[in-house]
Amino acid sequence: MAVTIKSEREIELMRESCRLLSIVHKEMEEAIRPGMSTKDIDILGDTLIRKMGCIPNFKNYHRYPASICVSVNDEVVHGIPSKHRILQEGDIVSLDAGLIYKGYHSDAARTHAVGKISPQAQQLIDVTKQCFFEGIKVAKAGNYLFDISNAIDAYATSFGYGIVRELVGHGIGTALHEDPQIPNFAQRRRGPKLRAGMTLAVEPMINMGAADVVWLDDDWTVVTEDGSLSAHYENTILITDGEPEILTLY
């Protein structure tokens, strides 16, 4: 496993890539409303990224056909935007997006309410977000990679939620997906030691029901097998000698 340590110059480029992505996420969040299509969100995100002089890193990645992954309700990740998929009051929608700035990637995901949602759906969104923050409490140089995994697992399972096992977080830099892989579920081993200069995409994917997922016939969209709601929260972070730096927070 070759985990890259970023130089100060590379870190500055990563910071800017992530700062721009945080603006894109904020704009998309503010646009969400019942009656809009998931394709509308994709067009907005793509337009914002390109206006910044950046490249949407998901577009055509392994032939993924859009710039923004838009996943609704029981869709875990990689939902393909469609003009026929209309958001309804009470839905939850996960937006996963990234961009390339001067050769450096950023990656972040958020799950949002569409209008007024149930208390149970809101709790799932809140717990998934907190899973990320529980994980990065231990994301410090000198600790181990799977300390992050174990902290996420402990928090999610305390609510009885299912933790997706087929999809994990990852390193990020000049490639969208670099080593190491970062599971969101507990590990027996410690994994590699965390070092200052690592940039990681930590992304809990949490189901209200069981952990099991299936792929739809489009070969992209991942859904919960039991039809339960799923939420996703991700940021690109920088490991430092002290507290981790969350690069994609607006």
Tab-separated table of C-alpha atoms in Angstrom:
chain	number	residue	atom	x	y	z
A	1	MET	CA	0.000	0.000	0.000
A	2	ALA	CA	1.513	3.296	-1.152
A	3	VAL	CA	-0.051	6.141	0.834
A	4	THR	CA	1.096	9.506	-0.504
A	5	ILE	CA	2.266	12.277	1.827
A	6	LYS	CA	1.493	15.671	0.327
A	7	SER	CA	4.008	18.511	0.204
A	8	GLU	CA	3.103	22.011	1.408
A	9	ARG	CA	2.495	23.070	-2.206
A	10	GLU	CA	0.257	20.085	-2.814
A	11	ILE	CA	-1.658	20.757	0.392
A	12	GLU	CA	-2.342	24.334	-0.722
A	13	LEU	CA	-3.702	23.062	-4.050
A	14	MET	CA	-5.837	20.498	-2.207
A	15	ARG	CA	-7.155	23.243	0.093
A	16	GLU	CA	-8.252	25.349	-2.863
A	17	SER	CA	-9.813	22.390	-4.681
A	18	CYS	CA	-11.767	21.540	-1.537
A	19	ARG	CA	-12.746	25.157	-0.828
A	20	LEU	CA	-14.263	25.462	-4.288
A	21	LEU	CA	-16.126	22.180	-3.843
A	22	SER	CA	-17.600	23.392	-0.551
A	23	ILE	CA	-19.106	26.356	-2.432
A	24	VAL	CA	-20.631	24.007	-5.022
A	25	HIS	CA	-22.203	21.917	-2.266
A	26	LYS	CA	-23.621	25.012	-0.557
A	27	GLU	CA	-25.191	26.249	-3.800
A	28	MET	CA	-26.728	22.837	-4.527
A	29	GLU	CA	-28.095	22.548	-0.995
A	30	GLU	CA	-29.811	25.924	-1.274
A	31	ALA	CA	-31.423	24.924	-4.585
A	32	ILE	CA	-33.038	21.684	-3.372
A	33	ARG	CA	-36.833	21.791	-3.338
A	34	PRO	CA	-39.782	19.509	-4.089
A	35	GLY	CA	-40.585	19.366	-7.802
A	36	MET	CA	-37.058	19.652	-9.161
A	37	SER	CA	-35.501	16.733	-10.997
A	38	THR	CA	-32.264	15.038	-10.037
A	39	LYS	CA	-30.993	16.106	-13.476
A	40	ASP	CA	-31.597	19.750	-12.470
A	41	ILE	CA	-29.171	19.241	-9.567
A	42	ASP	CA	-26.575	17.668	-11.862
A	43	ILE	CA	-26.809	20.556	-14.330
A	44	LEU	CA	-26.418	23.097	-11.534
A	45	GLY	CA	-23.395	21.340	-10.013
A	46	ASP	CA	-21.710	20.833	-13.372
A	47	THR	CA	-22.254	24.475	-14.343
A	48	LEU	CA	-20.832	25.769	-11.042
A	49	ILE	CA	-17.735	23.569	-11.263
A	50	ARG	CA	-16.958	24.583	-14.834
A	51	LYS	CA	-17.555	28.291	-14.106
A	52	MET	CA	-14.793	27.988	-11.492
A	53	GLY	CA	-12.440	26.770	-14.214
A	54	CYS	CA	-12.431	23.263	-12.735
A	55	ILE	CA	-13.342	19.815	-14.025
A	56	PRO	CA	-16.070	17.605	-12.472
A	57	ASN	CA	-14.065	14.518	-11.563
A	58	PHE	CA	-17.011	12.097	-11.560
A	59	LYS	CA	-18.031	12.806	-15.178
A	60	ASN	CA	-16.986	9.814	-17.321
A	61	TYR	CA	-15.074	8.273	-14.382
A	62	HIS	CA	-15.275	4.577	-15.303
A	63	ARG	CA	-18.027	5.782	-17.692
A	64	TYR	CA	-20.218	7.331	-14.977
A	65	PRO	CA	-22.538	9.542	-17.089
A	66	ALA	CA	-22.991	12.604	-14.841
A	67	SER	CA	-21.066	15.159	-12.788
A	68	ILE	CA	-23.028	14.822	-9.529
A	69	CYS	CA	-24.151	11.546	-7.933
A	70	VAL	CA	-27.754	12.152	-6.809
A	71	SER	CA	-29.174	9.348	-4.634
A	72	VAL	CA	-32.727	9.471	-3.275
A	73	ASN	CA	-34.181	7.646	-0.230
A	74	ASP	CA	-33.089	3.969	-0.422
A	75	GLU	CA	-30.343	4.796	-2.945
A	76	VAL	CA	-27.055	4.637	-1.050
A	77	VAL	CA	-24.660	6.134	-3.607
A	78	HIS	CA	-24.012	6.645	-7.332
A	79	GLY	CA	-27.590	7.504	-8.286
A	80	ILE	CA	-27.642	8.627	-11.928
A	81	PRO	CA	-29.437	11.970	-12.387
A	82	SER	CA	-32.558	11.887	-14.557
A	83	LYS	CA	-35.041	14.484	-15.764
A	84	HIS	CA	-37.745	11.921	-14.921
A	85	ARG	CA	-36.736	11.532	-11.261
A	86	ILE	CA	-38.616	14.299	-9.438
A	87	LEU	CA	-37.894	15.102	-5.787
A	88	GLN	CA	-40.950	14.907	-3.533
A	89	GLU	CA	-41.732	16.489	-0.172
A	90	GLY	CA	-40.415	14.113	2.496
A	91	ASP	CA	-37.606	12.601	0.396
A	92	ILE	CA	-33.986	12.615	1.470
A	93	VAL	CA	-31.355	13.165	-1.212
A	94	SER	CA	-27.627	12.484	-1.067
A	95	LEU	CA	-25.328	14.591	-3.242
A	96	ASP	CA	-21.813	13.281	-3.857
A	97	ALA	CA	-19.553	15.594	-5.840
A	98	GLY	CA	-15.935	16.305	-6.581
A	99	LEU	CA	-13.791	18.478	-8.798
A	100	ILE	CA	-10.258	18.800	-10.133
A	101	TYR	CA	-8.358	22.057	-9.551
A	102	LYS	CA	-4.890	22.279	-11.140
A	103	GLY	CA	-4.606	18.492	-11.108
A	104	TYR	CA	-5.810	17.955	-7.522
A	105	HIS	CA	-9.051	16.257	-6.581
A	106	SER	CA	-11.613	17.035	-3.900
A	107	ASP	CA	-14.538	14.843	-2.831
A	108	ALA	CA	-17.465	15.441	-0.460
A	109	ALA	CA	-21.026	14.212	0.087
A	110	ARG	CA	-24.060	15.483	1.988
A	111	THR	CA	-27.569	14.142	2.589
A	112	HIS	CA	-30.350	16.732	2.628
A	113	ALA	CA	-34.028	16.873	3.486
A	114	VAL	CA	-36.470	17.690	0.679
A	115	GLY	CA	-39.027	19.896	2.397
A	116	LYS	CA	-40.362	18.485	5.670
A	117	ILE	CA	-39.145	14.966	6.481
A	118	SER	CA	-39.928	12.437	9.200
A	119	PRO	CA	-38.088	12.570	12.556
A	120	GLN	CA	-36.683	9.119	11.783
A	121	ALA	CA	-35.204	10.317	8.481
A	122	GLN	CA	-33.748	13.405	10.149
A	123	GLN	CA	-32.130	11.253	12.836
A	124	LEU	CA	-30.520	9.055	10.182
A	125	ILE	CA	-29.051	12.137	8.466
A	126	ASP	CA	-27.810	13.554	11.773
A	127	VAL	CA	-26.277	10.283	12.977
A	128	THR	CA	-24.520	9.703	9.640
A	129	LYS	CA	-22.987	13.171	9.811
A	130	GLN	CA	-21.923	12.628	13.418
A	131	CYS	CA	-20.353	9.286	12.431
A	132	PHE	CA	-17.899	11.303	10.333
A	133	PHE	CA	-17.064	13.589	13.245
A	134	GLU	CA	-16.672	10.632	15.614
A	135	GLY	CA	-14.230	9.117	13.143
A	136	ILE	CA	-12.053	12.171	12.749
A	137	LYS	CA	-11.727	12.651	16.522
A	138	VAL	CA	-9.040	9.966	16.244
A	139	ALA	CA	-7.694	11.033	12.811
A	140	LYS	CA	-4.386	12.287	14.186
A	141	ALA	CA	-0.773	11.583	13.287
A	142	GLY	CA	0.467	8.672	15.396
A	143	ASN	CA	-2.922	6.969	15.567
A	144	TYR	CA	-3.885	4.233	13.129
A	145	LEU	CA	-6.159	4.277	10.109
A	146	PHE	CA	-8.626	1.760	11.503
A	147	ASP	CA	-9.089	3.834	14.656
A	148	ILE	CA	-11.286	5.935	12.340
A	149	SER	CA	-13.225	2.858	11.181
A	150	ASN	CA	-13.782	1.607	14.713
A	151	ALA	CA	-15.051	4.974	15.951
A	152	ILE	CA	-17.556	5.254	13.082
A	153	ASP	CA	-18.778	1.691	13.677
A	154	ALA	CA	-19.251	2.199	17.413
A	155	TYR	CA	-21.398	5.286	16.918
A	156	ALA	CA	-23.573	3.962	14.077
A	157	THR	CA	-24.256	0.604	15.699
A	158	SER	CA	-25.284	2.299	18.957
A	159	PHE	CA	-28.395	3.425	17.015
A	160	GLY	CA	-29.012	-0.012	15.521
A	161	TYR	CA	-28.202	1.180	12.000
A	162	GLY	CA	-26.595	-0.882	9.242
A	163	ILE	CA	-23.147	0.135	8.005
A	164	VAL	CA	-22.525	-0.400	4.295
A	165	ARG	CA	-19.559	-2.744	3.878
A	166	GLU	CA	-19.149	-2.919	0.087
A	167	LEU	CA	-18.175	0.762	-0.224
A	168	VAL	CA	-15.479	2.592	1.748
A	169	GLY	CA	-13.581	5.850	2.043
A	170	HIS	CA	-10.213	6.399	0.381
A	171	GLY	CA	-7.086	8.428	-0.021
A	172	ILE	CA	-7.266	11.333	-2.463
A	173	GLY	CA	-4.866	13.668	-4.252
A	174	THR	CA	-3.753	13.662	-7.883
A	175	ALA	CA	-6.154	10.725	-8.281
A	176	LEU	CA	-9.744	10.586	-7.051
A	177	HIS	CA	-9.162	7.223	-5.391
A	178	GLU	CA	-5.761	6.608	-3.819
A	179	ASP	CA	-4.581	4.266	-1.076
A	180	PRO	CA	-5.584	3.632	1.642
A	181	GLN	CA	-9.125	2.276	1.711
A	182	ILE	CA	-11.028	3.460	4.811
A	183	PRO	CA	-13.814	1.103	5.946
A	184	ASN	CA	-16.675	2.510	8.013
A	185	PHE	CA	-16.998	-0.727	9.997
A	186	ALA	CA	-14.797	-2.122	12.777
A	187	GLN	CA	-11.495	-3.794	11.877
A	188	ARG	CA	-9.422	-6.314	13.800
A	189	ARG	CA	-6.148	-4.885	12.529
A	190	ARG	CA	-4.820	-1.387	13.146
A	191	GLY	CA	-3.992	-0.549	9.538
A	192	PRO	CA	-1.260	1.912	8.549
A	193	LYS	CA	-0.124	4.590	10.963
A	194	LEU	CA	-1.529	8.044	10.215
A	195	ARG	CA	1.070	10.621	9.212
A	196	ALA	CA	0.895	14.388	8.746
A	197	GLY	CA	0.352	15.232	5.073
A	198	MET	CA	-2.073	12.405	4.315
A	199	THR	CA	-5.279	13.534	2.589
A	200	LEU	CA	-8.241	11.230	3.079
A	201	ALA	CA	-11.900	11.104	2.025
A	202	VAL	CA	-13.799	9.802	5.059
A	203	GLU	CA	-17.384	8.911	4.111
A	204	PRO	CA	-19.818	7.016	6.345
A	205	MET	CA	-22.682	5.382	4.403
A	206	ILE	CA	-25.349	4.358	6.909
A	207	ASN	CA	-28.644	2.507	6.399
A	208	MET	CA	-31.699	2.838	8.624
A	209	GLY	CA	-32.216	-0.911	8.260
A	210	ALA	CA	-29.813	-3.733	7.449
A	211	ALA	CA	-26.332	-3.208	6.005
A	212	ASP	CA	-26.985	-5.213	2.818
A	213	VAL	CA	-26.975	-3.411	-0.533
A	214	VAL	CA	-27.539	-4.346	-4.181
A	215	TRP	CA	-26.585	-2.773	-7.518
A	216	LEU	CA	-29.329	-1.839	-9.952
A	217	ASP	CA	-29.255	-2.831	-13.617
A	218	ASP	CA	-27.615	0.480	-14.574
A	219	ASP	CA	-24.440	-0.953	-12.909
A	220	TRP	CA	-24.046	2.221	-10.858
A	221	THR	CA	-26.912	2.883	-8.474
A	222	VAL	CA	-26.468	1.121	-5.124
A	223	VAL	CA	-29.660	0.634	-3.077
A	224	THR	CA	-30.474	-0.885	0.297
A	225	GLU	CA	-31.618	-4.470	-0.123
A	226	ASP	CA	-34.482	-4.046	2.367
A	227	GLY	CA	-35.669	-0.725	0.886
A	228	SER	CA	-34.760	1.269	4.004
A	229	LEU	CA	-33.452	4.836	3.825
A	230	SER	CA	-29.718	5.473	3.520
A	231	ALA	CA	-27.599	8.554	4.234
A	232	HIS	CA	-24.075	9.584	3.212
A	233	TYR	CA	-21.722	12.199	4.649
A	234	GLU	CA	-18.190	12.798	3.399
A	235	ASN	CA	-15.383	15.302	3.658
A	236	THR	CA	-11.818	15.429	2.392
A	237	ILE	CA	-9.534	15.859	5.401
A	238	LEU	CA	-5.840	16.555	6.003
A	239	ILE	CA	-3.928	14.685	8.707
A	240	THR	CA	-1.721	17.067	10.703
A	241	ASP	CA	0.469	16.806	13.794
A	242	GLY	CA	-2.553	18.078	15.764
A	243	GLU	CA	-6.259	18.060	14.975
A	244	PRO	CA	-7.239	17.031	11.433
A	245	GLU	CA	-8.172	19.797	9.014
A	246	ILE	CA	-11.536	19.369	7.273
A	247	LEU	CA	-10.850	20.771	3.828
A	248	THR	CA	-14.350	20.588	2.283
A	249	LEU	CA	-16.363	22.334	5.030
A	250	TYR	CA	-18.029	25.503	3.743
